[in-house]
mmCIF file with all atom_site columns, C-alpha atoms in Angstrom:
data_model
loop_
_atom_site.group_PDB
_atom_site.id
_atom_site.type_symbol
_atom_site.label_atom_id
_atom_site.label_alt_id
_atom_site.label_comp_id
_atom_site.label_asym_id
_atom_site.label_entity_id
_atom_site.label_seq_id
_atom_site.pdbx_PDB_ins_code
_atom_site.Cartn_x
_atom_site.Cartn_y
_atom_site.Cartn_z
_atom_site.occupancy
_atom_site.B_iso_or_equiv
_atom_site.pdbx_formal_charge
_atom_site.auth_seq_id
_atom_site.auth_comp_id
_atom_site.auth_asym_id
_atom_site.auth_atom_id
_atom_site.pdbx_PDB_model_num
ATOM 1   C CA . MET A 1 1   ? -12.825 -9.253  10.441  1.00 0.00 ? 254 MET A CA 1
ATOM 2   C CA . SER A 1 2   ? -11.768 -11.585 7.607   1.00 0.00 ? 255 SER A CA 1
ATOM 3   C CA . GLN A 1 3   ? -10.685 -15.115 8.409   1.00 0.00 ? 256 GLN A CA 1
ATOM 4   C CA . PRO A 1 4   ? -6.914  -15.817 8.330   1.00 0.00 ? 257 PRO A CA 1
ATOM 5   C CA . LEU A 1 5   ? -5.729  -17.670 5.232   1.00 0.00 ? 258 LEU A CA 1
ATOM 6   C CA . GLY A 1 6   ? -3.559  -20.010 7.283   1.00 0.00 ? 259 GLY A CA 1
ATOM 7   C CA . THR A 1 7   ? -3.904  -21.819 10.611  1.00 0.00 ? 260 THR A CA 1
ATOM 8   C CA . GLY A 1 8   ? -1.608  -23.940 12.738  1.00 0.00 ? 261 GLY A CA 1
ATOM 9   C CA . PRO A 1 9   ? 1.324   -23.683 15.162  1.00 0.00 ? 262 PRO A CA 1
ATOM 10  C CA . GLY A 1 10  ? 4.281   -21.370 14.643  1.00 0.00 ? 263 GLY A CA 1
ATOM 11  C CA . ALA A 1 11  ? 4.731   -18.439 12.273  1.00 0.00 ? 264 ALA A CA 1
ATOM 12  C CA . ILE A 1 12  ? 2.147   -18.046 9.486   1.00 0.00 ? 265 ILE A CA 1
ATOM 13  C CA . THR A 1 13  ? 2.738   -15.593 6.623   1.00 0.00 ? 266 THR A CA 1
ATOM 14  C CA . THR A 1 14  ? 0.119   -13.128 5.382   1.00 0.00 ? 267 THR A CA 1
ATOM 15  C CA . ASP A 1 15  ? -0.796  -15.460 2.507   1.00 0.00 ? 268 ASP A CA 1
ATOM 16  C CA . GLY A 1 16  ? -1.268  -18.385 4.873   1.00 0.00 ? 269 GLY A CA 1
ATOM 17  C CA . CYS A 1 17  ? 2.042   -20.251 4.474   1.00 0.00 ? 270 CYS A CA 1
ATOM 18  C CA . ALA A 1 18  ? 3.301   -22.039 7.586   1.00 0.00 ? 271 ALA A CA 1
ATOM 19  C CA . VAL A 1 19  ? 7.032   -21.541 8.075   1.00 0.00 ? 272 VAL A CA 1
ATOM 20  C CA . ASP A 1 20  ? 7.417   -24.814 10.006  1.00 0.00 ? 273 ASP A CA 1
ATOM 21  C CA . VAL A 1 21  ? 5.831   -26.731 7.127   1.00 0.00 ? 274 VAL A CA 1
ATOM 22  C CA . TYR A 1 22  ? 8.099   -25.236 4.470   1.00 0.00 ? 275 TYR A CA 1
ATOM 23  C CA . LEU A 1 23  ? 11.140  -26.036 6.585   1.00 0.00 ? 276 LEU A CA 1
ATOM 24  C CA . GLN A 1 24  ? 10.215  -29.712 6.228   1.00 0.00 ? 277 GLN A CA 1
ATOM 25  C CA . VAL A 1 25  ? 9.258   -29.762 2.536   1.00 0.00 ? 278 VAL A CA 1
ATOM 26  C CA . SER A 1 26  ? 12.038  -31.425 0.557   1.00 0.00 ? 279 SER A CA 1
ATOM 27  C CA . THR A 1 27  ? 13.085  -30.481 -2.956  1.00 0.00 ? 280 THR A CA 1
ATOM 28  C CA . GLU A 1 28  ? 11.918  -32.699 -5.804  1.00 0.00 ? 281 GLU A CA 1
ATOM 29  C CA . GLY A 1 29  ? 14.689  -32.082 -8.289  1.00 0.00 ? 282 GLY A CA 1
ATOM 30  C CA . GLU A 1 30  ? 13.865  -28.405 -8.930  1.00 0.00 ? 283 GLU A CA 1
ATOM 31  C CA . PRO A 1 31  ? 17.366  -27.039 -8.186  1.00 0.00 ? 284 PRO A CA 1
ATOM 32  C CA . GLU A 1 32  ? 18.944  -29.629 -10.472 1.00 0.00 ? 285 GLU A CA 1
ATOM 33  C CA . LEU A 1 33  ? 16.383  -28.924 -13.210 1.00 0.00 ? 286 LEU A CA 1
ATOM 34  C CA . ILE A 1 34  ? 17.117  -25.205 -13.114 1.00 0.00 ? 287 ILE A CA 1
ATOM 35  C CA . HIS A 1 35  ? 20.877  -25.744 -12.842 1.00 0.00 ? 288 HIS A CA 1
ATOM 36  C CA . ALA A 1 36  ? 20.840  -28.005 -15.924 1.00 0.00 ? 289 ALA A CA 1
ATOM 37  C CA . ASN A 1 37  ? 19.293  -25.194 -17.981 1.00 0.00 ? 290 ASN A CA 1
ATOM 38  C CA . LEU A 1 38  ? 21.726  -22.463 -16.933 1.00 0.00 ? 291 LEU A CA 1
ATOM 39  C CA . PRO A 1 39  ? 25.383  -21.739 -17.608 1.00 0.00 ? 292 PRO A CA 1
ATOM 40  C CA . ALA A 1 40  ? 27.793  -22.316 -14.744 1.00 0.00 ? 293 ALA A CA 1
ATOM 41  C CA . GLY A 1 41  ? 27.781  -19.538 -12.175 1.00 0.00 ? 294 GLY A CA 1
ATOM 42  C CA . ALA A 1 42  ? 24.680  -17.815 -13.555 1.00 0.00 ? 295 ALA A CA 1
ATOM 43  C CA . SER A 1 43  ? 23.033  -15.119 -11.448 1.00 0.00 ? 296 SER A CA 1
ATOM 44  C CA . VAL A 1 44  ? 19.558  -16.085 -10.224 1.00 0.00 ? 297 VAL A CA 1
ATOM 45  C CA . LEU A 1 45  ? 16.716  -14.107 -8.657  1.00 0.00 ? 298 LEU A CA 1
ATOM 46  C CA . ASP A 1 46  ? 14.231  -16.281 -6.753  1.00 0.00 ? 299 ASP A CA 1
ATOM 47  C CA . LEU A 1 47  ? 10.909  -14.462 -6.313  1.00 0.00 ? 300 LEU A CA 1
ATOM 48  C CA . GLY A 1 48  ? 8.874   -15.766 -3.382  1.00 0.00 ? 301 GLY A CA 1
ATOM 49  C CA . ALA A 1 49  ? 11.804  -17.833 -2.146  1.00 0.00 ? 302 ALA A CA 1
ATOM 50  C CA . GLY A 1 50  ? 10.353  -18.713 1.257   1.00 0.00 ? 303 GLY A CA 1
ATOM 51  C CA . VAL A 1 51  ? 12.885  -20.466 3.471   1.00 0.00 ? 304 VAL A CA 1
ATOM 52  C CA . GLY A 1 52  ? 15.270  -21.059 0.563   1.00 0.00 ? 305 GLY A CA 1
ATOM 53  C CA . ARG A 1 53  ? 14.118  -24.537 -0.438  1.00 0.00 ? 306 ARG A CA 1
ATOM 54  C CA . ILE A 1 54  ? 15.266  -23.944 -4.041  1.00 0.00 ? 307 ILE A CA 1
ATOM 55  C CA . ALA A 1 55  ? 17.473  -20.864 -3.605  1.00 0.00 ? 308 ALA A CA 1
ATOM 56  C CA . ASP A 1 56  ? 19.956  -22.392 -1.171  1.00 0.00 ? 309 ASP A CA 1
ATOM 57  C CA . PRO A 1 57  ? 20.633  -25.566 -3.216  1.00 0.00 ? 310 PRO A CA 1
ATOM 58  C CA . LEU A 1 58  ? 21.114  -23.399 -6.325  1.00 0.00 ? 311 LEU A CA 1
ATOM 59  C CA . ALA A 1 59  ? 23.705  -21.373 -4.425  1.00 0.00 ? 312 ALA A CA 1
ATOM 60  C CA . ASP A 1 60  ? 25.369  -24.637 -3.383  1.00 0.00 ? 313 ASP A CA 1
ATOM 61  C CA . LEU A 1 61  ? 25.550  -25.538 -7.084  1.00 0.00 ? 314 LEU A CA 1
ATOM 62  C CA . GLY A 1 62  ? 27.644  -22.445 -7.738  1.00 0.00 ? 315 GLY A CA 1
ATOM 63  C CA . HIS A 1 63  ? 25.077  -19.832 -8.705  1.00 0.00 ? 316 HIS A CA 1
ATOM 64  C CA . SER A 1 64  ? 24.855  -16.319 -7.300  1.00 0.00 ? 317 SER A CA 1
ATOM 65  C CA . VAL A 1 65  ? 21.347  -16.301 -5.844  1.00 0.00 ? 318 VAL A CA 1
ATOM 66  C CA . VAL A 1 66  ? 19.254  -13.451 -4.474  1.00 0.00 ? 319 VAL A CA 1
ATOM 67  C CA . ALA A 1 67  ? 16.166  -14.683 -2.629  1.00 0.00 ? 320 ALA A CA 1
ATOM 68  C CA . VAL A 1 68  ? 13.157  -12.375 -2.266  1.00 0.00 ? 321 VAL A CA 1
ATOM 69  C CA . ASP A 1 69  ? 10.231  -12.854 0.094   1.00 0.00 ? 322 ASP A CA 1
ATOM 70  C CA . ASP A 1 70  ? 7.864   -10.576 1.985   1.00 0.00 ? 323 ASP A CA 1
ATOM 71  C CA . SER A 1 71  ? 8.121   -12.707 5.148   1.00 0.00 ? 324 SER A CA 1
ATOM 72  C CA . GLN A 1 72  ? 11.011  -12.072 7.522   1.00 0.00 ? 325 GLN A CA 1
ATOM 73  C CA . ASP A 1 73  ? 10.076  -15.299 9.285   1.00 0.00 ? 326 ASP A CA 1
ATOM 74  C CA . MET A 1 74  ? 10.760  -17.211 6.065   1.00 0.00 ? 327 MET A CA 1
ATOM 75  C CA . LEU A 1 75  ? 13.941  -15.340 5.164   1.00 0.00 ? 328 LEU A CA 1
ATOM 76  C CA . ALA A 1 76  ? 15.426  -15.911 8.633   1.00 0.00 ? 329 ALA A CA 1
ATOM 77  C CA . HIS A 1 77  ? 16.097  -19.504 7.590   1.00 0.00 ? 330 HIS A CA 1
ATOM 78  C CA . MET A 1 78  ? 18.020  -18.655 4.412   1.00 0.00 ? 331 MET A CA 1
ATOM 79  C CA . ARG A 1 79  ? 21.407  -20.352 4.508   1.00 0.00 ? 332 ARG A CA 1
ATOM 80  C CA . ALA A 1 80  ? 23.379  -19.715 1.305   1.00 0.00 ? 333 ALA A CA 1
ATOM 81  C CA . ALA A 1 81  ? 21.363  -17.338 -0.899  1.00 0.00 ? 334 ALA A CA 1
ATOM 82  C CA . ARG A 1 82  ? 21.304  -13.589 -0.199  1.00 0.00 ? 335 ARG A CA 1
ATOM 83  C CA . PRO A 1 83  ? 17.932  -12.661 1.336   1.00 0.00 ? 336 PRO A CA 1
ATOM 84  C CA . VAL A 1 84  ? 15.979  -9.549  0.351   1.00 0.00 ? 337 VAL A CA 1
ATOM 85  C CA . HIS A 1 85  ? 12.830  -8.618  2.262   1.00 0.00 ? 338 HIS A CA 1
ATOM 86  C CA . SER A 1 86  ? 10.312  -7.157  -0.204  1.00 0.00 ? 339 SER A CA 1
ATOM 87  C CA . ARG A 1 87  ? 6.997   -7.661  -1.903  1.00 0.00 ? 340 ARG A CA 1
ATOM 88  C CA . ILE A 1 88  ? 7.547   -9.088  -5.362  1.00 0.00 ? 341 ILE A CA 1
ATOM 89  C CA . GLU A 1 89  ? 5.263   -6.619  -7.122  1.00 0.00 ? 342 GLU A CA 1
ATOM 90  C CA . THR A 1 90  ? 7.197   -3.551  -5.951  1.00 0.00 ? 343 THR A CA 1
ATOM 91  C CA . LEU A 1 91  ? 10.703  -5.019  -6.123  1.00 0.00 ? 344 LEU A CA 1
ATOM 92  C CA . ASP A 1 92  ? 13.168  -2.814  -7.999  1.00 0.00 ? 345 ASP A CA 1
ATOM 93  C CA . LEU A 1 93  ? 16.745  -3.995  -7.556  1.00 0.00 ? 346 LEU A CA 1
ATOM 94  C CA . PRO A 1 94  ? 19.648  -2.323  -9.392  1.00 0.00 ? 347 PRO A CA 1
ATOM 95  C CA . THR A 1 95  ? 20.938  -5.729  -10.494 1.00 0.00 ? 348 THR A CA 1
ATOM 96  C CA . ARG A 1 96  ? 19.743  -7.678  -13.535 1.00 0.00 ? 349 ARG A CA 1
ATOM 97  C CA . PHE A 1 97  ? 19.878  -11.462 -13.535 1.00 0.00 ? 350 PHE A CA 1
ATOM 98  C CA . ASP A 1 98  ? 20.605  -14.299 -15.950 1.00 0.00 ? 351 ASP A CA 1
ATOM 99  C CA . ALA A 1 99  ? 17.562  -16.129 -14.613 1.00 0.00 ? 352 ALA A CA 1
ATOM 100 C CA . VAL A 1 100 ? 14.485  -15.316 -12.557 1.00 0.00 ? 353 VAL A CA 1
ATOM 101 C CA . LEU A 1 101 ? 12.412  -17.967 -10.761 1.00 0.00 ? 354 LEU A CA 1
ATOM 102 C CA . LEU A 1 102 ? 8.661   -17.622 -10.385 1.00 0.00 ? 355 LEU A CA 1
ATOM 103 C CA . ALA A 1 103 ? 7.769   -20.796 -8.495  1.00 0.00 ? 356 ALA A CA 1
ATOM 104 C CA . SER A 1 104 ? 4.948   -21.785 -6.120  1.00 0.00 ? 357 SER A CA 1
ATOM 105 C CA . HIS A 1 105 ? 2.292   -21.379 -8.862  1.00 0.00 ? 358 HIS A CA 1
ATOM 106 C CA . LEU A 1 106 ? 2.381   -17.586 -8.613  1.00 0.00 ? 359 LEU A CA 1
ATOM 107 C CA . ALA A 1 107 ? 1.597   -17.551 -12.334 1.00 0.00 ? 360 ALA A CA 1
ATOM 108 C CA . ASN A 1 108 ? -1.884  -18.863 -11.455 1.00 0.00 ? 361 ASN A CA 1
ATOM 109 C CA . THR A 1 109 ? -2.714  -15.877 -9.232  1.00 0.00 ? 362 THR A CA 1
ATOM 110 C CA . PRO A 1 110 ? -6.430  -15.220 -9.954  1.00 0.00 ? 363 PRO A CA 1
ATOM 111 C CA . ASP A 1 111 ? -6.404  -11.417 -10.138 1.00 0.00 ? 364 ASP A CA 1
ATOM 112 C CA . GLN A 1 112 ? -5.076  -10.332 -13.530 1.00 0.00 ? 365 GLN A CA 1
ATOM 113 C CA . THR A 1 113 ? -3.527  -7.089  -12.282 1.00 0.00 ? 366 THR A CA 1
ATOM 114 C CA . GLU A 1 114 ? -1.702  -8.828  -9.440  1.00 0.00 ? 367 GLU A CA 1
ATOM 115 C CA . ARG A 1 115 ? -0.633  -11.720 -11.674 1.00 0.00 ? 368 ARG A CA 1
ATOM 116 C CA . ARG A 1 116 ? 0.832   -9.401  -14.275 1.00 0.00 ? 369 ARG A CA 1
ATOM 117 C CA . ALA A 1 117 ? 2.594   -7.383  -11.577 1.00 0.00 ? 370 ALA A CA 1
ATOM 118 C CA . LEU A 1 118 ? 4.273   -10.573 -10.340 1.00 0.00 ? 371 LEU A CA 1
ATOM 119 C CA . ILE A 1 119 ? 5.354   -11.616 -13.824 1.00 0.00 ? 372 ILE A CA 1
ATOM 120 C CA . GLY A 1 120 ? 6.339   -8.023  -14.598 1.00 0.00 ? 373 GLY A CA 1
ATOM 121 C CA . ALA A 1 121 ? 8.747   -8.034  -11.652 1.00 0.00 ? 374 ALA A CA 1
ATOM 122 C CA . ALA A 1 122 ? 10.475  -11.031 -13.216 1.00 0.00 ? 375 ALA A CA 1
ATOM 123 C CA . VAL A 1 123 ? 10.701  -9.322  -16.604 1.00 0.00 ? 376 VAL A CA 1
ATOM 124 C CA . ARG A 1 124 ? 12.193  -6.049  -15.350 1.00 0.00 ? 377 ARG A CA 1
ATOM 125 C CA . HIS A 1 125 ? 14.967  -7.890  -13.498 1.00 0.00 ? 378 HIS A CA 1
ATOM 126 C CA . LEU A 1 126 ? 16.120  -9.917  -16.513 1.00 0.00 ? 379 LEU A CA 1
ATOM 127 C CA . ALA A 1 127 ? 19.544  -9.301  -17.979 1.00 0.00 ? 380 ALA A CA 1
ATOM 128 C CA . PRO A 1 128 ? 19.781  -9.303  -21.795 1.00 0.00 ? 381 PRO A CA 1
ATOM 129 C CA . GLY A 1 129 ? 19.347  -12.885 -22.939 1.00 0.00 ? 382 GLY A CA 1
ATOM 130 C CA . GLY A 1 130 ? 18.010  -13.909 -19.538 1.00 0.00 ? 383 GLY A CA 1
ATOM 131 C CA . VAL A 1 131 ? 15.294  -16.492 -18.901 1.00 0.00 ? 384 VAL A CA 1
ATOM 132 C CA . VAL A 1 132 ? 12.342  -16.889 -16.545 1.00 0.00 ? 385 VAL A CA 1
ATOM 133 C CA . PHE A 1 133 ? 11.646  -20.277 -14.966 1.00 0.00 ? 386 PHE A CA 1
ATOM 134 C CA . VAL A 1 134 ? 7.932   -20.583 -14.203 1.00 0.00 ? 387 VAL A CA 1
ATOM 135 C CA . GLN A 1 135 ? 6.112   -23.194 -12.132 1.00 0.00 ? 388 GLN A CA 1
ATOM 136 C CA . TRP A 1 136 ? 2.373   -23.288 -12.832 1.00 0.00 ? 389 TRP A CA 1
ATOM 137 C CA . GLN A 1 137 ? -0.678  -25.501 -12.784 1.00 0.00 ? 390 GLN A CA 1
ATOM 138 C CA . PRO A 1 138 ? -1.536  -26.266 -16.434 1.00 0.00 ? 391 PRO A CA 1
ATOM 139 C CA . PRO A 1 139 ? -5.177  -26.118 -17.599 1.00 0.00 ? 392 PRO A CA 1
ATOM 140 C CA . GLU A 1 140 ? -5.568  -29.906 -17.623 1.00 0.00 ? 393 GLU A CA 1
ATOM 141 C CA . TRP A 1 141 ? -4.919  -29.999 -13.865 1.00 0.00 ? 394 TRP A CA 1
ATOM 142 C CA . PHE A 1 142 ? -7.941  -27.767 -13.265 1.00 0.00 ? 395 PHE A CA 1
ATOM 143 C CA . ASP A 1 143 ? -10.038 -29.931 -15.582 1.00 0.00 ? 396 ASP A CA 1
ATOM 144 C CA . MET A 1 144 ? -9.573  -32.917 -13.248 1.00 0.00 ? 397 MET A CA 1
ATOM 145 C CA . LEU A 1 145 ? -10.820 -31.156 -10.117 1.00 0.00 ? 398 LEU A CA 1
ATOM 146 C CA . ARG A 1 146 ? -14.222 -31.634 -8.524  1.00 0.00 ? 399 ARG A CA 1
ATOM 147 C CA . PRO A 1 147 ? -15.565 -30.364 -5.178  1.00 0.00 ? 400 PRO A CA 1
ATOM 148 C CA . GLY A 1 148 ? -14.497 -32.552 -2.283  1.00 0.00 ? 401 GLY A CA 1
ATOM 149 C CA . THR A 1 149 ? -11.315 -33.730 -0.618  1.00 0.00 ? 402 THR A CA 1
ATOM 150 C CA . ARG A 1 150 ? -8.443  -35.097 -2.677  1.00 0.00 ? 403 ARG A CA 1
ATOM 151 C CA . PRO A 1 151 ? -5.673  -37.152 -1.106  1.00 0.00 ? 404 PRO A CA 1
ATOM 152 C CA . GLY A 1 152 ? -2.447  -35.249 -1.276  1.00 0.00 ? 405 GLY A CA 1
ATOM 153 C CA . ARG A 1 153 ? 1.204   -36.062 -1.529  1.00 0.00 ? 406 ARG A CA 1
ATOM 154 C CA . THR A 1 154 ? 4.095   -36.576 0.845   1.00 0.00 ? 407 THR A CA 1
ATOM 155 C CA . PHE A 1 155 ? 6.883   -34.004 0.818   1.00 0.00 ? 408 PHE A CA 1
ATOM 156 C CA . GLY A 1 156 ? 9.649   -35.211 3.097   1.00 0.00 ? 409 GLY A CA 1
ATOM 157 C CA . ALA A 1 157 ? 8.066   -35.338 6.561   1.00 0.00 ? 410 ALA A CA 1
ATOM 158 C CA . VAL A 1 158 ? 4.935   -33.527 5.378   1.00 0.00 ? 411 VAL A CA 1
ATOM 159 C CA . THR A 1 159 ? 1.707   -35.208 4.251   1.00 0.00 ? 412 THR A CA 1
ATOM 160 C CA . SER A 1 160 ? -0.941  -33.113 2.531   1.00 0.00 ? 413 SER A CA 1
ATOM 161 C CA . SER A 1 161 ? -4.500  -33.151 1.257   1.00 0.00 ? 414 SER A CA 1
ATOM 162 C CA . MET A 1 162 ? -6.632  -30.649 -0.631  1.00 0.00 ? 415 MET A CA 1
ATOM 163 C CA . GLU A 1 163 ? -10.308 -29.820 -0.148  1.00 0.00 ? 416 GLU A CA 1
ATOM 164 C CA . VAL A 1 164 ? -11.852 -28.250 -3.256  1.00 0.00 ? 417 VAL A CA 1
ATOM 165 C CA . HIS A 1 165 ? -14.608 -25.834 -2.243  1.00 0.00 ? 418 HIS A CA 1
ATOM 166 C CA . SER A 1 166 ? -15.557 -24.626 -5.720  1.00 0.00 ? 419 SER A CA 1
ATOM 167 C CA . ILE A 1 167 ? -14.399 -23.975 -9.273  1.00 0.00 ? 420 ILE A CA 1
ATOM 168 C CA . ASP A 1 168 ? -16.241 -20.957 -10.679 1.00 0.00 ? 421 ASP A CA 1
ATOM 169 C CA . ASP A 1 169 ? -15.347 -19.067 -13.854 1.00 0.00 ? 422 ASP A CA 1
ATOM 170 C CA . GLY A 1 170 ? -12.015 -20.844 -14.010 1.00 0.00 ? 423 GLY A CA 1
ATOM 171 C CA . VAL A 1 171 ? -11.031 -19.974 -10.432 1.00 0.00 ? 424 VAL A CA 1
ATOM 172 C CA . LEU A 1 172 ? -10.315 -22.733 -7.929  1.00 0.00 ? 425 LEU A CA 1
ATOM 173 C CA . ASP A 1 173 ? -11.136 -22.065 -4.278  1.00 0.00 ? 426 ASP A CA 1
ATOM 174 C CA . ALA A 1 174 ? -9.550  -24.716 -2.037  1.00 0.00 ? 427 ALA A CA 1
ATOM 175 C CA . THR A 1 175 ? -7.879  -25.438 1.291   1.00 0.00 ? 428 THR A CA 1
ATOM 176 C CA . MET A 1 176 ? -4.634  -27.347 1.667   1.00 0.00 ? 429 MET A CA 1
ATOM 177 C CA . SER A 1 177 ? -4.044  -29.317 4.866   1.00 0.00 ? 430 SER A CA 1
ATOM 178 C CA . TYR A 1 178 ? -0.557  -30.305 6.004   1.00 0.00 ? 431 TYR A CA 1
ATOM 179 C CA . GLN A 1 179 ? 0.414   -32.686 8.778   1.00 0.00 ? 432 GLN A CA 1
ATOM 180 C CA . ILE A 1 180 ? 3.718   -33.433 10.503  1.00 0.00 ? 433 ILE A CA 1
ATOM 181 C CA . GLY A 1 181 ? 3.233   -35.934 13.294  1.00 0.00 ? 434 GLY A CA 1
ATOM 182 C CA . ASP A 1 182 ? 0.339   -34.641 15.385  1.00 0.00 ? 435 ASP A CA 1
ATOM 183 C CA . ALA A 1 183 ? 0.658   -31.035 14.157  1.00 0.00 ? 436 ALA A CA 1
ATOM 184 C CA . VAL A 1 184 ? -1.790  -29.818 11.486  1.00 0.00 ? 437 VAL A CA 1
ATOM 185 C CA . TRP A 1 185 ? -1.815  -26.655 9.373   1.00 0.00 ? 438 TRP A CA 1
ATOM 186 C CA . THR A 1 186 ? -4.294  -25.350 6.798   1.00 0.00 ? 439 THR A CA 1
ATOM 187 C CA . GLN A 1 187 ? -3.983  -22.810 3.985   1.00 0.00 ? 440 GLN A CA 1
ATOM 188 C CA . ARG A 1 188 ? -6.904  -21.379 2.007   1.00 0.00 ? 441 ARG A CA 1
ATOM 189 C CA . PHE A 1 189 ? -6.026  -20.283 -1.520  1.00 0.00 ? 442 PHE A CA 1
ATOM 190 C CA . GLN A 1 190 ? -7.413  -19.450 -4.935  1.00 0.00 ? 443 GLN A CA 1
ATOM 191 C CA . SER A 1 191 ? -5.885  -20.278 -8.303  1.00 0.00 ? 444 SER A CA 1
ATOM 192 C CA . ARG A 1 192 ? -6.848  -19.559 -11.918 1.00 0.00 ? 445 ARG A CA 1
ATOM 193 C CA . GLY A 1 193 ? -6.209  -21.763 -14.918 1.00 0.00 ? 446 GLY A CA 1
ATOM 194 C CA . LEU A 1 194 ? -4.599  -19.913 -17.820 1.00 0.00 ? 447 LEU A CA 1
ATOM 195 C CA . ALA A 1 195 ? -6.194  -21.116 -21.034 1.00 0.00 ? 448 ALA A CA 1
ATOM 196 C CA . ASP A 1 196 ? -4.089  -18.911 -23.336 1.00 0.00 ? 449 ASP A CA 1
ATOM 197 C CA . LEU A 1 197 ? -0.561  -19.015 -21.952 1.00 0.00 ? 450 LEU A CA 1
ATOM 198 C CA . PRO A 1 198 ? 1.163   -17.307 -24.946 1.00 0.00 ? 451 PRO A CA 1
ATOM 199 C CA . ALA A 1 199 ? -1.217  -14.340 -24.739 1.00 0.00 ? 452 ALA A CA 1
ATOM 200 C CA . GLU A 1 200 ? -0.752  -14.033 -20.982 1.00 0.00 ? 453 GLU A CA 1
ATOM 201 C CA . LEU A 1 201 ? 3.024   -14.040 -21.335 1.00 0.00 ? 454 LEU A CA 1
ATOM 202 C CA . ALA A 1 202 ? 2.907   -11.584 -24.240 1.00 0.00 ? 455 ALA A CA 1
ATOM 203 C CA . ALA A 1 203 ? 0.944   -9.117  -22.108 1.00 0.00 ? 456 ALA A CA 1
ATOM 204 C CA . CYS A 1 204 ? 3.907   -9.115  -19.708 1.00 0.00 ? 457 CYS A CA 1
ATOM 205 C CA . GLY A 1 205 ? 6.650   -8.889  -22.347 1.00 0.00 ? 458 GLY A CA 1
ATOM 206 C CA . LEU A 1 206 ? 7.566   -12.575 -22.452 1.00 0.00 ? 459 LEU A CA 1
ATOM 207 C CA . VAL A 1 207 ? 7.496   -15.336 -25.049 1.00 0.00 ? 460 VAL A CA 1
ATOM 208 C CA . PHE A 1 208 ? 7.120   -19.022 -24.277 1.00 0.00 ? 461 PHE A CA 1
ATOM 209 C CA . ASP A 1 209 ? 10.283  -21.050 -24.888 1.00 0.00 ? 462 ASP A CA 1
ATOM 210 C CA . ARG A 1 210 ? 9.664   -24.672 -23.868 1.00 0.00 ? 463 ARG A CA 1
ATOM 211 C CA . PHE A 1 211 ? 8.327   -26.979 -21.190 1.00 0.00 ? 464 PHE A CA 1
ATOM 212 C CA . LEU A 1 212 ? 10.975  -28.399 -18.872 1.00 0.00 ? 465 LEU A CA 1
ATOM 213 C CA . THR A 1 213 ? 9.099   -31.352 -17.374 1.00 0.00 ? 466 THR A CA 1
ATOM 214 C CA . PRO A 1 214 ? 6.861   -34.062 -18.885 1.00 0.00 ? 467 PRO A CA 1
ATOM 215 C CA . ASP A 1 215 ? 3.918   -32.964 -16.722 1.00 0.00 ? 468 ASP A CA 1
ATOM 216 C CA . ARG A 1 216 ? 4.292   -29.376 -18.028 1.00 0.00 ? 469 ARG A CA 1
ATOM 217 C CA . ALA A 1 217 ? 4.569   -28.096 -14.440 1.00 0.00 ? 470 ALA A CA 1
ATOM 218 C CA . TRP A 1 218 ? 7.680   -26.033 -15.271 1.00 0.00 ? 471 TRP A CA 1
ATOM 219 C CA . PHE A 1 219 ? 8.372   -23.983 -18.377 1.00 0.00 ? 472 PHE A CA 1
ATOM 220 C CA . LEU A 1 220 ? 10.927  -21.506 -19.647 1.00 0.00 ? 473 LEU A CA 1
ATOM 221 C CA . ALA A 1 221 ? 10.140  -18.045 -21.032 1.00 0.00 ? 474 ALA A CA 1
ATOM 222 C CA . ARG A 1 222 ? 12.254  -15.252 -22.513 1.00 0.00 ? 475 ARG A CA 1
ATOM 223 C CA . ALA A 1 223 ? 11.880  -11.513 -22.998 1.00 0.00 ? 476 ALA A CA 1
ATOM 224 C CA . SER A 1 224 ? 9.989   -10.742 -26.201 1.00 0.00 ? 477 SER A CA 1
ATOM 225 C CA . ASP A 1 225 ? 12.214  -7.886  -27.379 1.00 0.00 ? 478 ASP A CA 1
#
């Protein structure tokens, strides 16, 4: 039997995310960043929305937000956005949206077929003239990594650290650890650096528009046709 991707108290999703951790992770300006790059009242589809950390504040800012996740445990905490329980790859809603969010570094999914299915879901739900907001780890982030434990960051009540197991053929294998008080959670994950972003987007029917943050962690893309 394979080892679980996530450990710790409370509900853990199939990809190892701890619901109790995400309930405590604060936003870091993402809703405001997205809001500033959209017209008032734009329709938004948040793919992999989790507990609504970004989706709910966007709804509070006046947007019509549909939040998709494959975890009912996550979606149960949605407050203002409309929850939809589904895998991203197979999502096929009748509605098309002014903006689609692909956060949580889903763009760095190692398997090419799965990665393109995730991005493809964003593309097929775009309204004419719509945009895709993408959060990723840029190539220079991978260049800094070496095996061993890296001190993490603090997100609200959550402190984190990352243990790098290996970086082989451009794929990072690592474990994140999260702590709130005496409670500890872990999540094993893999991530691939994308050396040729324009080509990757083109394969999914998108064109790069611009970076939205100085650290290049967020960028905007548009449909190529």
